[in-house]
mmCIF file of C-alpha atoms in Angstrom:
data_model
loop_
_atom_site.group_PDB
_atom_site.id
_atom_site.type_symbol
_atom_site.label_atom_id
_atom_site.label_comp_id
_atom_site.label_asym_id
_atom_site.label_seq_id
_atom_site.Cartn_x
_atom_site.Cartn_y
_atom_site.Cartn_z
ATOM 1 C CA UNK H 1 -160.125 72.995 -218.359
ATOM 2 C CA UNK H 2 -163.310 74.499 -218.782
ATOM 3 C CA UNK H 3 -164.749 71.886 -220.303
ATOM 4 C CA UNK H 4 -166.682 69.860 -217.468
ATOM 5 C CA UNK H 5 -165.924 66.713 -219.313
ATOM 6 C CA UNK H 6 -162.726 67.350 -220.291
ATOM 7 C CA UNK H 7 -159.887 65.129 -218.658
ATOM 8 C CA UNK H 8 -156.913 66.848 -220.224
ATOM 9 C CA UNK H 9 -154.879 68.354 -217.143
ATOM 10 C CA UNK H 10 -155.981 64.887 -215.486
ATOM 11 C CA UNK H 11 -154.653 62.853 -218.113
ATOM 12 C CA UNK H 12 -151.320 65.142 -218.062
ATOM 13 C CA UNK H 13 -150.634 64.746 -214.563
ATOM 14 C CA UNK H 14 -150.868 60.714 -215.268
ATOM 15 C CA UNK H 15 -148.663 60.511 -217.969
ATOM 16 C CA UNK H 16 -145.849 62.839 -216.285
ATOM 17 C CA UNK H 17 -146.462 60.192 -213.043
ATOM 18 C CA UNK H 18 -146.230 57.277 -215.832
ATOM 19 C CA UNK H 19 -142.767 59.027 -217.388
ATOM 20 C CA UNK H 20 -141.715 59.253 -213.330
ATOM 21 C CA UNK H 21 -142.197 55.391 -212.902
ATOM 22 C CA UNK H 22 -140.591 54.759 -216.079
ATOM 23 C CA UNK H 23 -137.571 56.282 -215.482
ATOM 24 C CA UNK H 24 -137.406 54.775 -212.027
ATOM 25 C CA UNK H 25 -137.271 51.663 -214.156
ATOM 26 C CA UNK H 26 -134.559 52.933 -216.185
ATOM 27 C CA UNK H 27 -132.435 53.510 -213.124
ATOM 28 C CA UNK H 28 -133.513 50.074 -211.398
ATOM 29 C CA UNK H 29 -132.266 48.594 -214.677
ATOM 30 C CA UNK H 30 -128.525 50.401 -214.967
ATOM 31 C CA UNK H 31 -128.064 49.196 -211.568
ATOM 32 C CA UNK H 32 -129.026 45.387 -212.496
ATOM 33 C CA UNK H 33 -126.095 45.834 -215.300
ATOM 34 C CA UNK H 34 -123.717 47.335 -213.201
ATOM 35 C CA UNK H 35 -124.153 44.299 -210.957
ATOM 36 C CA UNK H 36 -123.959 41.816 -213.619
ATOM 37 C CA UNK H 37 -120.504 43.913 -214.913
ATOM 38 C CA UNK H 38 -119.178 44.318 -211.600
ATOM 39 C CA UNK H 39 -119.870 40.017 -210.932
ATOM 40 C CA UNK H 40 -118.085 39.479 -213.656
ATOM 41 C CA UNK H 41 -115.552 41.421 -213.519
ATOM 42 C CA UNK H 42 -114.984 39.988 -209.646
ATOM 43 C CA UNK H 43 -115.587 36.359 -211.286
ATOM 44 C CA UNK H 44 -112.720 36.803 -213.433
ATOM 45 C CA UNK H 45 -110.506 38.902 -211.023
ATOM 46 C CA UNK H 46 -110.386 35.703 -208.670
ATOM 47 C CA UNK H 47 -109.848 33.462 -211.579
ATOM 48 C CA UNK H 48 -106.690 35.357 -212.722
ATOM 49 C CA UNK H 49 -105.033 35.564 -209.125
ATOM 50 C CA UNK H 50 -105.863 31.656 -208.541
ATOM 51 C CA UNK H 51 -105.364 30.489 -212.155
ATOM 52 C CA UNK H 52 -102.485 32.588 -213.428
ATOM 53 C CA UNK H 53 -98.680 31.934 -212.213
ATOM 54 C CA UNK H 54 -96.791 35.431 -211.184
ATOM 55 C CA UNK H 55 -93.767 34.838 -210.044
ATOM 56 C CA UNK H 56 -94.170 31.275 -208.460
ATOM 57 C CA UNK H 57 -90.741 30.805 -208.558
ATOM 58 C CA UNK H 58 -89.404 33.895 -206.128
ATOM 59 C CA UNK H 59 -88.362 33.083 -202.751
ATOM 60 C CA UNK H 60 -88.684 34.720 -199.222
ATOM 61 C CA UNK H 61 -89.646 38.149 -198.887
ATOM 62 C CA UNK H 62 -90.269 38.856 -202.571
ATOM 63 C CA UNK H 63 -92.552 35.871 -203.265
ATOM 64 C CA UNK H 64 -94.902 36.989 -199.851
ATOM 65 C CA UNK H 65 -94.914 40.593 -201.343
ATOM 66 C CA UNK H 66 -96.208 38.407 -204.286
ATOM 67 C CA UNK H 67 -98.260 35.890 -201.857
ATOM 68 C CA UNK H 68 -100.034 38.998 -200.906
ATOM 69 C CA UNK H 69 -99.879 40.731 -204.260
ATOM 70 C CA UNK H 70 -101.899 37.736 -205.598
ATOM 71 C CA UNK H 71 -104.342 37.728 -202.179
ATOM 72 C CA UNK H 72 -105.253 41.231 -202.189
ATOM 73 C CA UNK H 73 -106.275 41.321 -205.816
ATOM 74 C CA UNK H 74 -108.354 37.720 -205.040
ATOM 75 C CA UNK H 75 -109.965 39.939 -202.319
ATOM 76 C CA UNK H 76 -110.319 43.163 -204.839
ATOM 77 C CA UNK H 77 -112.444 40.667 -206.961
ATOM 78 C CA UNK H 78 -114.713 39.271 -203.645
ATOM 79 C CA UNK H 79 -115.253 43.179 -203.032
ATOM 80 C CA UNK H 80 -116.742 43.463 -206.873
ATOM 81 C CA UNK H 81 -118.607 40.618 -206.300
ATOM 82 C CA UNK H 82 -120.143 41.716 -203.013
ATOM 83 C CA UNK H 83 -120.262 45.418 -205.029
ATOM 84 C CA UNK H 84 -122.897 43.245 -207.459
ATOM 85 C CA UNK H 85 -124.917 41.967 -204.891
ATOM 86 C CA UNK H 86 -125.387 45.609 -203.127
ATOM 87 C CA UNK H 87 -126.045 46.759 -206.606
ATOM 88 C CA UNK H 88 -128.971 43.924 -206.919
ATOM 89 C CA UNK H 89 -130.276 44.637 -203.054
ATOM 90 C CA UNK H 90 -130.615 48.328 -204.602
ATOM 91 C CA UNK H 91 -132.429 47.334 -207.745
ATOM 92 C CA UNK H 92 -134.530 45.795 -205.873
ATOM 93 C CA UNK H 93 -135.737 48.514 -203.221
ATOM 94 C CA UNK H 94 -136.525 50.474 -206.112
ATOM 95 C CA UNK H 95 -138.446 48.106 -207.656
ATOM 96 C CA UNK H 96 -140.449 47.361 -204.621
ATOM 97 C CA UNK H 97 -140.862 51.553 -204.215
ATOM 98 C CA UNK H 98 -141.921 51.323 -208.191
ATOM 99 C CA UNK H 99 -144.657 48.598 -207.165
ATOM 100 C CA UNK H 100 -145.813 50.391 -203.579
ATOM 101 C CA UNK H 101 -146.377 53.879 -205.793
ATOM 102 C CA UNK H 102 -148.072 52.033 -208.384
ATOM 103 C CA UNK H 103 -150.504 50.315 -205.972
ATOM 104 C CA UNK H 104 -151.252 53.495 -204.228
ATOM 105 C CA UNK H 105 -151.847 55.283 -207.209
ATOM 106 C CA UNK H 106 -154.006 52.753 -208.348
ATOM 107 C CA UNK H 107 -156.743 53.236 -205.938
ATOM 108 C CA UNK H 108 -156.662 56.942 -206.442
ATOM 109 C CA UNK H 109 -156.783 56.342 -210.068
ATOM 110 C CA UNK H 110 -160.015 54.013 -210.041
ATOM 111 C CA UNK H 111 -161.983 56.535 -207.851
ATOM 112 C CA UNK H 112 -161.159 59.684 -210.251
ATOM 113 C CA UNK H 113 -162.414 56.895 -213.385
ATOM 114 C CA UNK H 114 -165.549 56.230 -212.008
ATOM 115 C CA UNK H 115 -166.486 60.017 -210.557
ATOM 116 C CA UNK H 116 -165.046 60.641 -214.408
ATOM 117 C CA UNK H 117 -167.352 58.296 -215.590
ATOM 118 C CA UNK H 118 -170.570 59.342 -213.323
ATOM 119 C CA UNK H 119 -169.785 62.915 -214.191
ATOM 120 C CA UNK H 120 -169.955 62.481 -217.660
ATOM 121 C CA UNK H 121 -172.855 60.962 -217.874
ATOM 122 C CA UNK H 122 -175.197 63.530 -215.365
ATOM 123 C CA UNK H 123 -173.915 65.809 -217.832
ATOM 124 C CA UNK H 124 -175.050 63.782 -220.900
ATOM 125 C CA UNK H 125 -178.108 63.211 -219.511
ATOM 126 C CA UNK H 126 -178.876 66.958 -218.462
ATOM 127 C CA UNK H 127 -177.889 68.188 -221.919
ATOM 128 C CA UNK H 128 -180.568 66.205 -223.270
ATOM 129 C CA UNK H 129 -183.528 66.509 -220.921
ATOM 130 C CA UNK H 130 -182.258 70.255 -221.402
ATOM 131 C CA UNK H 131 -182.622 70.046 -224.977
ATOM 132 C CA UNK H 132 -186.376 68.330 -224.636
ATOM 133 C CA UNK H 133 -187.325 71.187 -223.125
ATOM 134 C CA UNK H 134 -185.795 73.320 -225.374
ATOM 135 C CA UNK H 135 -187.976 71.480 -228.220
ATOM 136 C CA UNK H 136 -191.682 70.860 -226.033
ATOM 137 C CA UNK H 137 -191.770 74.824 -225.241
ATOM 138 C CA UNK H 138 -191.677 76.176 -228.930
ATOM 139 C CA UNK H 139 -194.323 73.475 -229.921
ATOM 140 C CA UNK H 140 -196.290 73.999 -226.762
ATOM 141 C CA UNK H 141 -196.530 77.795 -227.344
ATOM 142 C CA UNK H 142 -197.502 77.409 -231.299
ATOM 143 C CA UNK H 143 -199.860 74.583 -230.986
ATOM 144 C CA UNK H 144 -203.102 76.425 -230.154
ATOM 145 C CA UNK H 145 -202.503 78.497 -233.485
ATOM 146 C CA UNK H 146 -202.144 75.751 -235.220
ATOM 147 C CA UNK H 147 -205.003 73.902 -233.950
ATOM 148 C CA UNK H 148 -207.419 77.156 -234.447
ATOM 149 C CA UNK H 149 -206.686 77.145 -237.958
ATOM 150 C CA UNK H 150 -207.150 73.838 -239.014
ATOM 151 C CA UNK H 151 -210.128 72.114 -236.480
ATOM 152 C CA UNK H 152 -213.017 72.315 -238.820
ATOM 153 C CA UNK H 153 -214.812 71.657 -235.423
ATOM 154 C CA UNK H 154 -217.407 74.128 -233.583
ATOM 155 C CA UNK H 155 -215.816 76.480 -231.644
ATOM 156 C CA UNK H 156 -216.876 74.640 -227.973
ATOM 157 C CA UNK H 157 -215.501 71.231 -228.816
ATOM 158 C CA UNK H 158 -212.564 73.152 -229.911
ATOM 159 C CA UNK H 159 -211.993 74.950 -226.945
ATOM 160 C CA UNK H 160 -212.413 72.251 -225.135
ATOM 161 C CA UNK H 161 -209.785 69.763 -226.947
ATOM 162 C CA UNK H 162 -207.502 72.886 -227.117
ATOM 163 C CA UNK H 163 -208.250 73.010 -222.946
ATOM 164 C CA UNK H 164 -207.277 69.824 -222.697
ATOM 165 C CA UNK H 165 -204.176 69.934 -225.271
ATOM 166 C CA UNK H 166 -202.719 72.835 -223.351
ATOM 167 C CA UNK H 167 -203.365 70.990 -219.758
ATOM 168 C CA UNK H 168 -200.724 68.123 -221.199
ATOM 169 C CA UNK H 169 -198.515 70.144 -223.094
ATOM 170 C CA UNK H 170 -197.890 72.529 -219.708
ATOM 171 C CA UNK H 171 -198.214 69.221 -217.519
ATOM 172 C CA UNK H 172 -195.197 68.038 -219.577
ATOM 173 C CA UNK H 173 -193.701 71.211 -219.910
ATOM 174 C CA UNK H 174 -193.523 71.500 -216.042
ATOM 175 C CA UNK H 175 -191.922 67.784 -215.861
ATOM 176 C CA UNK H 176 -189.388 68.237 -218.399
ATOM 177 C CA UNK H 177 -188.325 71.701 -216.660
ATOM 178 C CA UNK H 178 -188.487 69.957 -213.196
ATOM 179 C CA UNK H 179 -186.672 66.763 -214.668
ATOM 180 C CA UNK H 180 -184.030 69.302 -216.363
ATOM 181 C CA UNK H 181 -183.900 71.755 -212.353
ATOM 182 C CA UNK H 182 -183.051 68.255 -210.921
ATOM 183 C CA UNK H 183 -180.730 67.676 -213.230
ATOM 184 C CA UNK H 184 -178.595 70.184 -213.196
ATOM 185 C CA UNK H 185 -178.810 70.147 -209.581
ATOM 186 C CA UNK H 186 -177.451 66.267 -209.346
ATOM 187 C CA UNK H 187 -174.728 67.497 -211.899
ATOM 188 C CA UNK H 188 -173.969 70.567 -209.892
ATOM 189 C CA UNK H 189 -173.840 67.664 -207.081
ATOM 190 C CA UNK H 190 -171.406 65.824 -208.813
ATOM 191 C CA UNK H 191 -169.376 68.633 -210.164
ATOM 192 C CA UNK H 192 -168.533 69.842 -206.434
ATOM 193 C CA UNK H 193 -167.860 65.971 -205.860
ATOM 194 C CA UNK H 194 -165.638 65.855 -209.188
ATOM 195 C CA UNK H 195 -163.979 69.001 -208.045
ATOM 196 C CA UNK H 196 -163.191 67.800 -204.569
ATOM 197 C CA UNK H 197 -161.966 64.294 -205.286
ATOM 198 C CA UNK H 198 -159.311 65.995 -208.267
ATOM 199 C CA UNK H 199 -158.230 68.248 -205.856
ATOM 200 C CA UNK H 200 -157.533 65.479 -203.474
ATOM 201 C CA UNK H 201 -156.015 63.398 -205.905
ATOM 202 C CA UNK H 202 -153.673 66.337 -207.009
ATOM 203 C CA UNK H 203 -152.595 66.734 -203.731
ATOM 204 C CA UNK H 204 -151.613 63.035 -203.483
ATOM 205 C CA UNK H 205 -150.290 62.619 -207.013
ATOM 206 C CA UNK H 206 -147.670 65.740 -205.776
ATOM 207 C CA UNK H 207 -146.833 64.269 -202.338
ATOM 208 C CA UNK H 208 -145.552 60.870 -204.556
ATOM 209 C CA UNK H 209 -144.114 62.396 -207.086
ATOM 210 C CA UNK H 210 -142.000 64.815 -204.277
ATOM 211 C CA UNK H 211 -141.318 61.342 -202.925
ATOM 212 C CA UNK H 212 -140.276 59.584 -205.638
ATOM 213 C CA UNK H 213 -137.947 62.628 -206.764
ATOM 214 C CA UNK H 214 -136.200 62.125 -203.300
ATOM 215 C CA UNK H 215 -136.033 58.776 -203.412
ATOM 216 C CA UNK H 216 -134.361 58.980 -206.998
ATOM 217 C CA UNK H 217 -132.165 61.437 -206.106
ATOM 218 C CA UNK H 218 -131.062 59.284 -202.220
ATOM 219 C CA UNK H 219 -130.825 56.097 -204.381
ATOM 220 C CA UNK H 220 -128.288 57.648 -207.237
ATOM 221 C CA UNK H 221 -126.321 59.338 -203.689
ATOM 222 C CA UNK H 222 -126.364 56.291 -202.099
ATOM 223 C CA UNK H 223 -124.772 54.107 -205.549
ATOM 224 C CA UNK H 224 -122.315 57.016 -205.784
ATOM 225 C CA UNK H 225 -121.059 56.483 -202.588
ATOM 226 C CA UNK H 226 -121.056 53.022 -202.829
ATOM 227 C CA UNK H 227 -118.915 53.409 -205.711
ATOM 228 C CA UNK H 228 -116.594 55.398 -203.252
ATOM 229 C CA UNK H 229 -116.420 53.399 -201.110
ATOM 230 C CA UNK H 230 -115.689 50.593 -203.003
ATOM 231 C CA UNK H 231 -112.969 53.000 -204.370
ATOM 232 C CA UNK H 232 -111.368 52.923 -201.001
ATOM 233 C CA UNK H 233 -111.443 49.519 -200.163
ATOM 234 C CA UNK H 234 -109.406 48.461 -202.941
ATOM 235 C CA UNK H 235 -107.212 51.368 -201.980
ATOM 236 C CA UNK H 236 -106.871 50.076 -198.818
ATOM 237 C CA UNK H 237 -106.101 46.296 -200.572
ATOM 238 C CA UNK H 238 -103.195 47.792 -202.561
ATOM 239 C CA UNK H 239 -101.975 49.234 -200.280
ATOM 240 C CA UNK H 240 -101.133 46.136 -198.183
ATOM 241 C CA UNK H 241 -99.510 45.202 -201.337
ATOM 242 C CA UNK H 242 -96.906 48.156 -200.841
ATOM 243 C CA UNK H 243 -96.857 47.758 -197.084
ATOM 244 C CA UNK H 244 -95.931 44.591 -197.981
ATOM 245 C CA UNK H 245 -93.464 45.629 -200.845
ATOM 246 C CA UNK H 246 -91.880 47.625 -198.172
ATOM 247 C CA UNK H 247 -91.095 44.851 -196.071
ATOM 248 C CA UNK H 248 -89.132 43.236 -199.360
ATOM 249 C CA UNK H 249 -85.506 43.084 -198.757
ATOM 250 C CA UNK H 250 -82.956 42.873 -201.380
ATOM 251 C CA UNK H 251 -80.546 41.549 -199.353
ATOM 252 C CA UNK H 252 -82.348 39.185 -197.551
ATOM 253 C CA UNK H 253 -83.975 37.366 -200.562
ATOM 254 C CA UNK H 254 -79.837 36.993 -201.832
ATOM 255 C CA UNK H 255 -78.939 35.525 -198.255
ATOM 256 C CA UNK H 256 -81.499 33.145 -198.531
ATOM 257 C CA UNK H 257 -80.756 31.898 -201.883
ATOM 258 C CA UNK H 258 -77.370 31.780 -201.306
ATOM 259 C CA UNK H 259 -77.785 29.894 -197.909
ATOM 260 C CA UNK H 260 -80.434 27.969 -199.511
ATOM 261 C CA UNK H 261 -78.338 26.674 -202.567
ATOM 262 C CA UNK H 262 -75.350 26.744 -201.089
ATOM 263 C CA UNK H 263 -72.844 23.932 -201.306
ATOM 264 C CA UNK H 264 -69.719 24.613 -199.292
ATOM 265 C CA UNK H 265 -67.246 27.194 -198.007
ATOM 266 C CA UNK H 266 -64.101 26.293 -199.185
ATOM 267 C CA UNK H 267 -63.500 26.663 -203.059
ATOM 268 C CA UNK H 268 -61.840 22.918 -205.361
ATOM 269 C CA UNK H 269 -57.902 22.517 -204.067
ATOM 270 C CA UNK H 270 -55.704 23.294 -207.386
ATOM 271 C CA UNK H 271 -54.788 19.628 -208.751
ATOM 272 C CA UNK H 272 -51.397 18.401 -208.683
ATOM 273 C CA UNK H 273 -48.973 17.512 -211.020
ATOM 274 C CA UNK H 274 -47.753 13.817 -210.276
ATOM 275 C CA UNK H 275 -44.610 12.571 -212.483
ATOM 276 C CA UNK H 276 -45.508 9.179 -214.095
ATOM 277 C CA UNK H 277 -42.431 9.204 -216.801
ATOM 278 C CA UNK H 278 -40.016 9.526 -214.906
ATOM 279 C CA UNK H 279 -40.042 8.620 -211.128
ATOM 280 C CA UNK H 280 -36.595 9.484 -210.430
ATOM 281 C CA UNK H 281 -35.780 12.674 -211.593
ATOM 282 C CA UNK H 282 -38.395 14.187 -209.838
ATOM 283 C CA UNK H 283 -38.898 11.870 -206.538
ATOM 284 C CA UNK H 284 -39.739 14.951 -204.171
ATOM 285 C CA UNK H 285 -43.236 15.006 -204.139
ATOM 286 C CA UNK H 286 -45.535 18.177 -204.994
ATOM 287 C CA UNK H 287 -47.730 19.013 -202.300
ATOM 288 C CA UNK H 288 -51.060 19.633 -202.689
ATOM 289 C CA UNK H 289 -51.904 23.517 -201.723
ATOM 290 C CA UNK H 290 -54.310 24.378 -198.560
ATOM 291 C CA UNK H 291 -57.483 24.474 -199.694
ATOM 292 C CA UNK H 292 -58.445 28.097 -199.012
ATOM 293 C CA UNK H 293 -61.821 29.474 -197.920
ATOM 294 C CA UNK H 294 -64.259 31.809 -200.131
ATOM 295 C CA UNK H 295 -64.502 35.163 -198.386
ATOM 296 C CA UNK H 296 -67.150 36.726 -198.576
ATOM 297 C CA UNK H 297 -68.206 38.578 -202.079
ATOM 298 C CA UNK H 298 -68.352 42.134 -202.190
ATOM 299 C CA UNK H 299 -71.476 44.521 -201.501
ATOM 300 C CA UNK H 300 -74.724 43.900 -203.441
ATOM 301 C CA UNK H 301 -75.227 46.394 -206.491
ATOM 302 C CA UNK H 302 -77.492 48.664 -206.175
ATOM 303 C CA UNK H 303 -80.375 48.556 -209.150
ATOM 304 C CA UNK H 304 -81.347 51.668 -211.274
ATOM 305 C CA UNK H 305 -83.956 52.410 -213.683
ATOM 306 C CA UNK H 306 -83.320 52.010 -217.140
ATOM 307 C CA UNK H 307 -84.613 54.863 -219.319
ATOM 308 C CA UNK H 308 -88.257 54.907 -219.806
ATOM 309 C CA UNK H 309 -88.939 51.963 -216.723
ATOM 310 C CA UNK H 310 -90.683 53.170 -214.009
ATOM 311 C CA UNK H 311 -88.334 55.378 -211.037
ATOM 312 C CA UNK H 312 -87.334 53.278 -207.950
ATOM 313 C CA UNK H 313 -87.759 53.767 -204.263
ATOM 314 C CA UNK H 314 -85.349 53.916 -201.468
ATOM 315 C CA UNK H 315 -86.638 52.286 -198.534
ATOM 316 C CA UNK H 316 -84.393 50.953 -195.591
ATOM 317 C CA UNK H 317 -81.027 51.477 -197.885
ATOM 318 C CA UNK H 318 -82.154 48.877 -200.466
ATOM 319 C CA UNK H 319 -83.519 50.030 -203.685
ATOM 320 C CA UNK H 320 -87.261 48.626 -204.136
ATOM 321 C CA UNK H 321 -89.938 49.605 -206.589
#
């Protein structure tokens, strides 16, 4: 500005530094949600694979698809928790880089009040010794006029008071012009001192706010990546789950009920007729039939989708989801 005492670029510079700290803030404080979110949604993750039966019942390879199933999905929820706490750590470094900024600026900031300050004043105080002399030299130069035509007194007493009038009026003339040379000159002082503290203070007001851009934009790469990768690790979880899935046999998990439950090979003998009426028309005994083993049932049928259910996969001949 051209005003000497005007603080208006200064005072824009701190407010857009102010507006760059606050939304620093508003970032720091997304990321504390996120975390809380993120716990919580871990917290209750763990609680549903721990608390909540699915398929406690199955047997063999099925129930450790589900023994896994149930695992992986406790782990899913450890990773959001762990996700919250990163989320926190993060908060955190950018509210110590808020702080550090802050403190820095500070310093700069109490400097540029009091050279504000000190400034202002020289120049207060030079307007007005300037405007005393503005006033002294229009009375000094009309006062021996005035003092001819009214002094009733002879004309060597008059001289001589007007002598001695005109020896104080330049005396003080000469000090208020030698009060108002020096200062302008401790202004002038003050103004180069003004001028090269602002430019200094500029110049580090731009080298934070370049760092605090960077550091705002790193931090916001850094959570999206961390995102990512949190994207991949429960990829990675799941798929154990279908790893695991794969390793579920159809056939097997029949074979083990079956030899599980089972309670014999050889099916009940057909019961035979014994003759209680009448012993002697029928006195040859019936003869109780061999009992005769169960072969072995027939081949397993293989499942299909109903319409609308989600398509199955072939893996090892058996037909698994």
């Amino acid at each position: 500005s051209t005003d000497l005492t005007s603080t208006v670029g200064y005072d824009s510079i701190i407010q857009h530094l102010n507006d760059g700290r606050k939304n620093c803030k508003e970032f720091e404080d997304f990321l504390k949600e996120r975390a809380i979110i993120e716990e919580k949604y871990g917290k209750e993750l763990i609680n549903l694979s721990k608390k909540k039966p699915c398929g406690q019942s199955e047997l063999n390879t099925l129930k450790r698809s589900l023994d896994v199933f149930k695992q992986q999905i406790d782990n899913v929820g450890q990773g959001h928790i762990q996700l919250a706490q990163t989320l926190r750590e993060e908060a955190k470094k950018m509210e110590d880089f808020r702080e550090k900024q802050k403190l820095h600026r500070k310093k700069i900031e109490l400097i540029m009040e009091a050279i504000h300050k000190n400034r202002n004043l020289q120049y207060k105080k030079t307007m007005e010794v300037k405007h005393g002399a503005l006033v002294i030299f229009p009375s000094w130069a009309a006062e021996p006029l005035v003092m001819h035509q009214s002094s009733p007194l002879p004309f060597f007493s008059f001289f001589l008071q007007l002598f001695l009038k005109l020896a104080q009026s330049k005396s003080a003339l000469e000090d208020s012009d030698r009060s108002y040379q020096q200062s302008v000159t401790t202004l002038e002082k003050i103004r180069e001192e003004w001028q090269k503290e602002h430019i200094k203070a500029c110049e580090f007001f731009e080298t934070q706010e370049c760092e605090r851009i960077n550091y705002f934009r790193n931090a916001l790469w850094l959570h999206v990546n961390q995102l990512s990768q949190d994207c991949v690790q429960n990829d990675e979880k799941y798929e154990e789950i279908r790893k695991s899935l794969e390793m579920c046999s159809i056939e097997k998990d029949i074979d083990f009920f079956v030899n599980l439950r089972k309670t014999g090979s050889l099916a009940p003998a057909p019961v035979a007729y014994e003759n209680y009426y009448n012993t002697q028309r029928n006195a040859t005994p019936v003869r109780s039939p061999v009992p005769v083993a169960i072969s072995r049932r027939g081949p397993l049928p293989t499942p299909t989708s109903a319409p609308g259910e989600a398509d199955y996969a072939t893996v090892d001949g058996y037909s698994l989801i």
